[in-house]
Coordinates of N, CA and C in Angstrom, one line a residue:
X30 N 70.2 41.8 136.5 CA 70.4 40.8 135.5 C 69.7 41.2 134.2
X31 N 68.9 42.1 134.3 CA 67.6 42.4 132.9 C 68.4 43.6 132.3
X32 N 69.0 44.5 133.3 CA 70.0 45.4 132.7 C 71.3 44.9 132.2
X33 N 71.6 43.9 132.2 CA 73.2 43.1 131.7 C 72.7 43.0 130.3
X34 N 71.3 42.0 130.1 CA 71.1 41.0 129.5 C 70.6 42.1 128.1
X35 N 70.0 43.0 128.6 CA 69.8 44.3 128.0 C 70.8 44.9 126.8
X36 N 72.0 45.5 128.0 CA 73.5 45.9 127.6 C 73.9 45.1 126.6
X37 N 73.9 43.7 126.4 CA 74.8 42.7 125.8 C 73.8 42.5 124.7
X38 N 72.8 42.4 124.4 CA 72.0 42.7 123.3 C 71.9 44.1 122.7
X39 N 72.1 45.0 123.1 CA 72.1 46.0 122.5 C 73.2 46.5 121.9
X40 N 74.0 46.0 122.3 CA 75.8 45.5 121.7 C 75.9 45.1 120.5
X41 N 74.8 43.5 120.7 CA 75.4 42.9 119.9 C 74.2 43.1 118.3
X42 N 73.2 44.0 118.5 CA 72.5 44.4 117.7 C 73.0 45.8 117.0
X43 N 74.1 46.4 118.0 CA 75.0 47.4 116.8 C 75.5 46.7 116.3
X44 N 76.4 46.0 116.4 CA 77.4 45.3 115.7 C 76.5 44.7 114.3
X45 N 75.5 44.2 114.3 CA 74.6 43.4 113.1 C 74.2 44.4 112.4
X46 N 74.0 45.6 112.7 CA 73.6 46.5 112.0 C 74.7 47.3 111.1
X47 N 75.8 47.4 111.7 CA 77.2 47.9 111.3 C 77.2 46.7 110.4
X48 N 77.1 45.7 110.6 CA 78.0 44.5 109.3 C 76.9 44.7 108.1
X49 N 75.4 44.4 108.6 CA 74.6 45.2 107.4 C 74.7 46.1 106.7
X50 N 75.0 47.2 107.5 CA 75.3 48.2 106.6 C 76.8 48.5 105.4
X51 N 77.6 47.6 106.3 CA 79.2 47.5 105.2 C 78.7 46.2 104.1
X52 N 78.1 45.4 104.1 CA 77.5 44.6 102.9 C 76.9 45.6 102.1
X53 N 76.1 46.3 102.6 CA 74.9 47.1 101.6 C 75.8 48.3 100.7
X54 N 77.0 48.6 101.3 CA 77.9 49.7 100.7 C 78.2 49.1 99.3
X55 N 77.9 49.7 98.0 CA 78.3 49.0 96.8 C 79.3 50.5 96.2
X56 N 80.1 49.7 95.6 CA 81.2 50.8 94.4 C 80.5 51.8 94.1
X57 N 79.5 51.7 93.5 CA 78.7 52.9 92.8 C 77.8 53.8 93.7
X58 N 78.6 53.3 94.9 CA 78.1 54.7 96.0 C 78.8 55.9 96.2
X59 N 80.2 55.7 95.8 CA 81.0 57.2 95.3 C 82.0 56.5 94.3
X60 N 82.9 58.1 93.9 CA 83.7 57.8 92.8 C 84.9 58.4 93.5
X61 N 86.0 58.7 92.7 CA 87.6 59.4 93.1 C 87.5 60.5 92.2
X62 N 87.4 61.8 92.7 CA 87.9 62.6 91.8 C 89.5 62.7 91.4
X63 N 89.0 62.9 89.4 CA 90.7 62.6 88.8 C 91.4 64.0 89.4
X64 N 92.8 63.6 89.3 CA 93.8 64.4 90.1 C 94.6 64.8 88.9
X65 N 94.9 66.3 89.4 CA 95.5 66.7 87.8 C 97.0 67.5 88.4
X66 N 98.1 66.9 88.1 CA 99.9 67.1 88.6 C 100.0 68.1 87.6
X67 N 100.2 69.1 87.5 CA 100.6 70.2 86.4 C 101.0 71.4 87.0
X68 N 102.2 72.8 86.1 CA 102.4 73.8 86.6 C 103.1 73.9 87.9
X69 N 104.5 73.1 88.5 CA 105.2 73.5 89.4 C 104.2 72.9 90.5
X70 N 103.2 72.0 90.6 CA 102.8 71.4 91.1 C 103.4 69.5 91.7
X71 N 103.3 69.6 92.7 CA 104.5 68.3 92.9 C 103.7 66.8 93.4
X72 N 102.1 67.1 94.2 CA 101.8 66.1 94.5 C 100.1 66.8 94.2
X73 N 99.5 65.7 94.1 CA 97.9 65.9 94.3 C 97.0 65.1 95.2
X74 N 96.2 65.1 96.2 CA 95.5 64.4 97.4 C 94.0 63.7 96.9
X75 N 93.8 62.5 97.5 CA 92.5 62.3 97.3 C 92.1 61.4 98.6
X76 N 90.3 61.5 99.0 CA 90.6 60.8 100.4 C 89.5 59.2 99.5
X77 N 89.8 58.4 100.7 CA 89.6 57.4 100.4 C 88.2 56.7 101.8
X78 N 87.2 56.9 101.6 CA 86.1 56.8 102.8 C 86.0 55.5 103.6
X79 N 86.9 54.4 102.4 CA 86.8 53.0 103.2 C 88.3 52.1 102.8
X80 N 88.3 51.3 103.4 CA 89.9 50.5 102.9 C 89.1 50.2 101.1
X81 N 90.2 50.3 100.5 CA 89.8 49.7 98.5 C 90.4 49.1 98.4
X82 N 90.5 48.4 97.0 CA 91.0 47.9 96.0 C 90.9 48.9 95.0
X83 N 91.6 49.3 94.3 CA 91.5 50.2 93.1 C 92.8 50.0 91.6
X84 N 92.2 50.5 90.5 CA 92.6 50.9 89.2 C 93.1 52.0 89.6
X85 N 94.7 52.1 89.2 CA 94.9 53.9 89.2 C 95.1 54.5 87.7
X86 N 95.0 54.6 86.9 CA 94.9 54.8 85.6 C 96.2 56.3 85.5
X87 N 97.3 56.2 84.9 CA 98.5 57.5 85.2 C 98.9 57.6 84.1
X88 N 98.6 58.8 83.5 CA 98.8 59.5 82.4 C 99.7 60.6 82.6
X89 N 101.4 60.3 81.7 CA 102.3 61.8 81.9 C 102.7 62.1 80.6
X90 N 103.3 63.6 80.9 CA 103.6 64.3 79.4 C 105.2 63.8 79.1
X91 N 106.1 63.1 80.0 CA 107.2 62.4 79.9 C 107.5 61.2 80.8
X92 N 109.0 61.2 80.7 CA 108.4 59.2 82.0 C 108.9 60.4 83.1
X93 N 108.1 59.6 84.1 CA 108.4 60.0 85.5 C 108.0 59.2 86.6
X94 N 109.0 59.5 87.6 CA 108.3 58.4 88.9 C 107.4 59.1 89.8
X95 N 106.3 58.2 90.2 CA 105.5 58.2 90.7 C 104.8 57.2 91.8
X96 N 104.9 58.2 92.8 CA 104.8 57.6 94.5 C 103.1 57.9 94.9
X97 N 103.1 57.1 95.6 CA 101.3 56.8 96.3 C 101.7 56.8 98.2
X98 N 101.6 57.8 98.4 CA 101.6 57.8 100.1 C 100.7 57.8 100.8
X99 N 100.7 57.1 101.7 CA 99.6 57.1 103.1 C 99.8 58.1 103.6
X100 N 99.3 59.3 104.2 CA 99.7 60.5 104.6 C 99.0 60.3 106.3
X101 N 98.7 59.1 106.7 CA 98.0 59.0 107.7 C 99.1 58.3 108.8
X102 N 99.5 57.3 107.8 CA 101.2 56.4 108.4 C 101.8 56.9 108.0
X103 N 101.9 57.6 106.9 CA 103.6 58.9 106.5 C 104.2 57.1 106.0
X104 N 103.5 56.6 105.2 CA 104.4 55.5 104.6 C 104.1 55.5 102.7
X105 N 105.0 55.0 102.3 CA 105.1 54.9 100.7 C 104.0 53.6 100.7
X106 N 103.2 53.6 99.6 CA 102.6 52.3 99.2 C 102.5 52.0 97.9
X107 N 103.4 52.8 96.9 CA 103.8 52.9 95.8 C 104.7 53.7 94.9
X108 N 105.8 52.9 94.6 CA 106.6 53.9 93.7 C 107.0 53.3 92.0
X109 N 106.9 53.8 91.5 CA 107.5 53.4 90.6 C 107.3 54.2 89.1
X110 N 108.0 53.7 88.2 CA 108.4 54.5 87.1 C 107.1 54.5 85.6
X111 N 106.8 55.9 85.4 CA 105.5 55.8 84.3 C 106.3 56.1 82.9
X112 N 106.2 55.7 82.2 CA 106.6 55.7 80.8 C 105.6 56.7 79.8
X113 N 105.1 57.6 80.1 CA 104.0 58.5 79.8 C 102.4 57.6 79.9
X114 N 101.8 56.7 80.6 CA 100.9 56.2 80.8 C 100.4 54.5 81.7
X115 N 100.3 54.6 82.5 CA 100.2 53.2 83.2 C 99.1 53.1 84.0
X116 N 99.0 51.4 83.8 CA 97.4 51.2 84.7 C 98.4 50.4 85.7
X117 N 98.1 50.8 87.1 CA 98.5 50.1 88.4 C 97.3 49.7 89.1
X118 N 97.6 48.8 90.3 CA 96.9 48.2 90.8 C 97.0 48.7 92.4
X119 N 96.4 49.4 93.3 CA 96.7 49.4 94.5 C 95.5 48.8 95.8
X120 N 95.9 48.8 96.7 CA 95.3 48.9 97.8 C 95.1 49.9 99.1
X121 N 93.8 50.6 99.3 CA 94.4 51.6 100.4 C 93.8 50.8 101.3
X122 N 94.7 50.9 102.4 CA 94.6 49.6 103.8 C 93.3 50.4 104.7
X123 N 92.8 51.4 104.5 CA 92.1 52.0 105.4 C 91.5 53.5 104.9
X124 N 90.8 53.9 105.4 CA 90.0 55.3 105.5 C 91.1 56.2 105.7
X125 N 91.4 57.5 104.5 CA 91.8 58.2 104.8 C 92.2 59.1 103.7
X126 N 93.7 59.6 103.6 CA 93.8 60.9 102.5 C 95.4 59.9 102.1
X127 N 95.5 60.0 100.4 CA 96.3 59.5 100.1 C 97.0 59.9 98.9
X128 N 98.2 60.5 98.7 CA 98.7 61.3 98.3 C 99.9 60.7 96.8
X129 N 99.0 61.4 95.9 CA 100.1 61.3 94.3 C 101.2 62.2 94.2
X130 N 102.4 61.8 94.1 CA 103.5 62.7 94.1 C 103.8 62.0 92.9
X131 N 104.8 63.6 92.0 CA 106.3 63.1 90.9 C 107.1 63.4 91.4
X132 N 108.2 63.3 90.7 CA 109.4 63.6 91.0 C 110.0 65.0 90.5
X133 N 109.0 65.7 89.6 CA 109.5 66.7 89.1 C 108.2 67.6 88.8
X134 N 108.6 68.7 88.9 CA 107.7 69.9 88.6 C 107.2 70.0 87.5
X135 N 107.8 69.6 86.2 CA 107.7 70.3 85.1 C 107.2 68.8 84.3
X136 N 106.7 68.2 84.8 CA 106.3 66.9 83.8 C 104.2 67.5 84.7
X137 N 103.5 67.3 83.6 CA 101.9 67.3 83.5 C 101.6 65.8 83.5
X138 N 100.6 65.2 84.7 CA 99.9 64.3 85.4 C 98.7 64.3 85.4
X139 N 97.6 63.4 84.4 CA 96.8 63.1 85.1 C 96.2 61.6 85.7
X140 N 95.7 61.7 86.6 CA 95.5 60.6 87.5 C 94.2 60.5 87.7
X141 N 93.5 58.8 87.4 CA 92.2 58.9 87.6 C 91.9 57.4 88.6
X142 N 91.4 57.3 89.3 CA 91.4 56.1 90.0 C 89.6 55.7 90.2
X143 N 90.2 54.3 90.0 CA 88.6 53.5 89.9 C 88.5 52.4 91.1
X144 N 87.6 52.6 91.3 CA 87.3 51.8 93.1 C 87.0 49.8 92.1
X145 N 87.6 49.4 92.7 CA 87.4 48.1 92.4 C 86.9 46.2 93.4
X146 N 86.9 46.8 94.6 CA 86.5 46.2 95.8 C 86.8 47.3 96.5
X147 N 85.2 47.3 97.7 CA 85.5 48.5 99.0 C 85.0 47.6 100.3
X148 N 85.4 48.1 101.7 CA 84.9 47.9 102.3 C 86.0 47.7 103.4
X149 N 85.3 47.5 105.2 CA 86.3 47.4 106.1 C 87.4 46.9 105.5
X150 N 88.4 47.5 106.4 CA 89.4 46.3 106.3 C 89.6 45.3 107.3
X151 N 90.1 44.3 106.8 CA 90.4 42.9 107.3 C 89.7 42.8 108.7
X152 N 91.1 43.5 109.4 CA 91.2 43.9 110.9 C 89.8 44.4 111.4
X153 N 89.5 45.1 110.9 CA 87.8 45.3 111.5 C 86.6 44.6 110.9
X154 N 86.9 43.4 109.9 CA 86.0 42.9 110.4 C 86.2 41.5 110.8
X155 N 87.6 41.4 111.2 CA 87.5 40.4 112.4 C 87.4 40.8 114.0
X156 N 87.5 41.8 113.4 CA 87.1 42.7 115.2 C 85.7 42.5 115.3
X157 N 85.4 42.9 114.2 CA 83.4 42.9 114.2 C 82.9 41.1 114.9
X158 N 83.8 40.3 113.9 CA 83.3 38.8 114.9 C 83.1 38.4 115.5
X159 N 84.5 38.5 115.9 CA 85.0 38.0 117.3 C 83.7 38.8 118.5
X160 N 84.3 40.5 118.0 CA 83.2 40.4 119.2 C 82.2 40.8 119.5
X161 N 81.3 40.2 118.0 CA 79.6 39.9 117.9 C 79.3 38.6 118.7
X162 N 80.8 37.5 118.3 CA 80.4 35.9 118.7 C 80.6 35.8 120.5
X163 N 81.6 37.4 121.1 CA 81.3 37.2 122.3 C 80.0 37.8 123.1
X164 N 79.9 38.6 122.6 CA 78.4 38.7 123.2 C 77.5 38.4 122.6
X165 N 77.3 37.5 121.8 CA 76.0 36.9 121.4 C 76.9 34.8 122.2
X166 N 77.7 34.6 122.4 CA 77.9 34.0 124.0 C 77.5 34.2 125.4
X167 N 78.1 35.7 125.5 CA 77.8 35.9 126.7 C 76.0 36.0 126.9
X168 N 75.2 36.6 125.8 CA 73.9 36.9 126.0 C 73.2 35.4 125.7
X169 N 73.6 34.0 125.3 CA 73.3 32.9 125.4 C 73.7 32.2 126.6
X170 N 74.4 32.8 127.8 CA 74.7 32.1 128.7 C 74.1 32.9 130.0
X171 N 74.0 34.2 129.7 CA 72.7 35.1 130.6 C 71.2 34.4 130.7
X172 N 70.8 34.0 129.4 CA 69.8 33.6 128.9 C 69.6 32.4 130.0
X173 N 70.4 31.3 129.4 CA 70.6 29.9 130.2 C 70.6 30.3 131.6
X174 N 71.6 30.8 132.0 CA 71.8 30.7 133.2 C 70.3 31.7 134.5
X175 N 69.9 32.4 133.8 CA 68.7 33.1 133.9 C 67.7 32.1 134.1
X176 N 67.1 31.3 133.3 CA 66.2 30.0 133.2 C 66.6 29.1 134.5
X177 N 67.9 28.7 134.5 CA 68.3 27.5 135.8 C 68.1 28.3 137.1
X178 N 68.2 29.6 137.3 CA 67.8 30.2 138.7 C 65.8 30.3 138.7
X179 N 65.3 30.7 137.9 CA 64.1 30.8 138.4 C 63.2 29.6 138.6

């Protein structure tokens, strides 16, 4: 029973320490380096360490479209048309590498992106809750039930 009661505390004391530690993460703990499209060049990469909110700030030498891919889901999360300069608004859903494409070789890009909310996403930290609140249950009912036997 002292080994369970152990187990289920030491669970639920990572978990509080992980949520500590994603509060304590502020913006001004990293930046995005700007991404520069130029010279028969077609896309440019940047990784992303935690789900964001972000400014993409897109500067071109004519209009051109411009796509934002998840290279992790191989999904589009932005397309649309720049008139030689545009501030968009995106979200990356998660940790990972996220990809600026044009449409054309011969148009010069540059791209600067500004972190504007960070931190898990959603899904993990309702994962984190849920199941901090079940073992800090189960370690309140070890507890109890521990006390009514002795």
């Amino acid at each position: 029973m002292r080994l369970l009661k152990f187990f289920v505390l030491s669970i639920l004391l990572t978990i509080l320490i992980s949520l500590l530690f994603q509060l304590k993460f502020s913006i001004n703990d990293f930046s995005y380096p700007p991404i520069s499209i130029s010279d028969g060049m077609e896309y440019g990469m940047i990784y992303s360490p935690s789900a964001a909110s972000v400014k993409v700030s897109i500067s071109c030498s004519n209009k051109t479209v411009v796509s934002v891919r998840d290279v992790e889901r191989n999904t589009t999360i932005y397309t649309g048309v720049i008139y030689r300069s545009d501030l968009i608004s995106l979200v990356f859903p998660h940790p990972g590498y996220y990809e600026f494409s044009t449409n054309s070789t011969s148009v010069a890009c540059s791209i600067v992106v500004k972190p504007l909310k960070i931190g898990f996403p959603t899904r993990n930290w309702n994962t984190h809750f849920i199941f901090g609140s079940l073992m800090a249950f189960m370690l309140a009912f070890l507890i109890w039930r521990g006390g009514r036997d002795s």
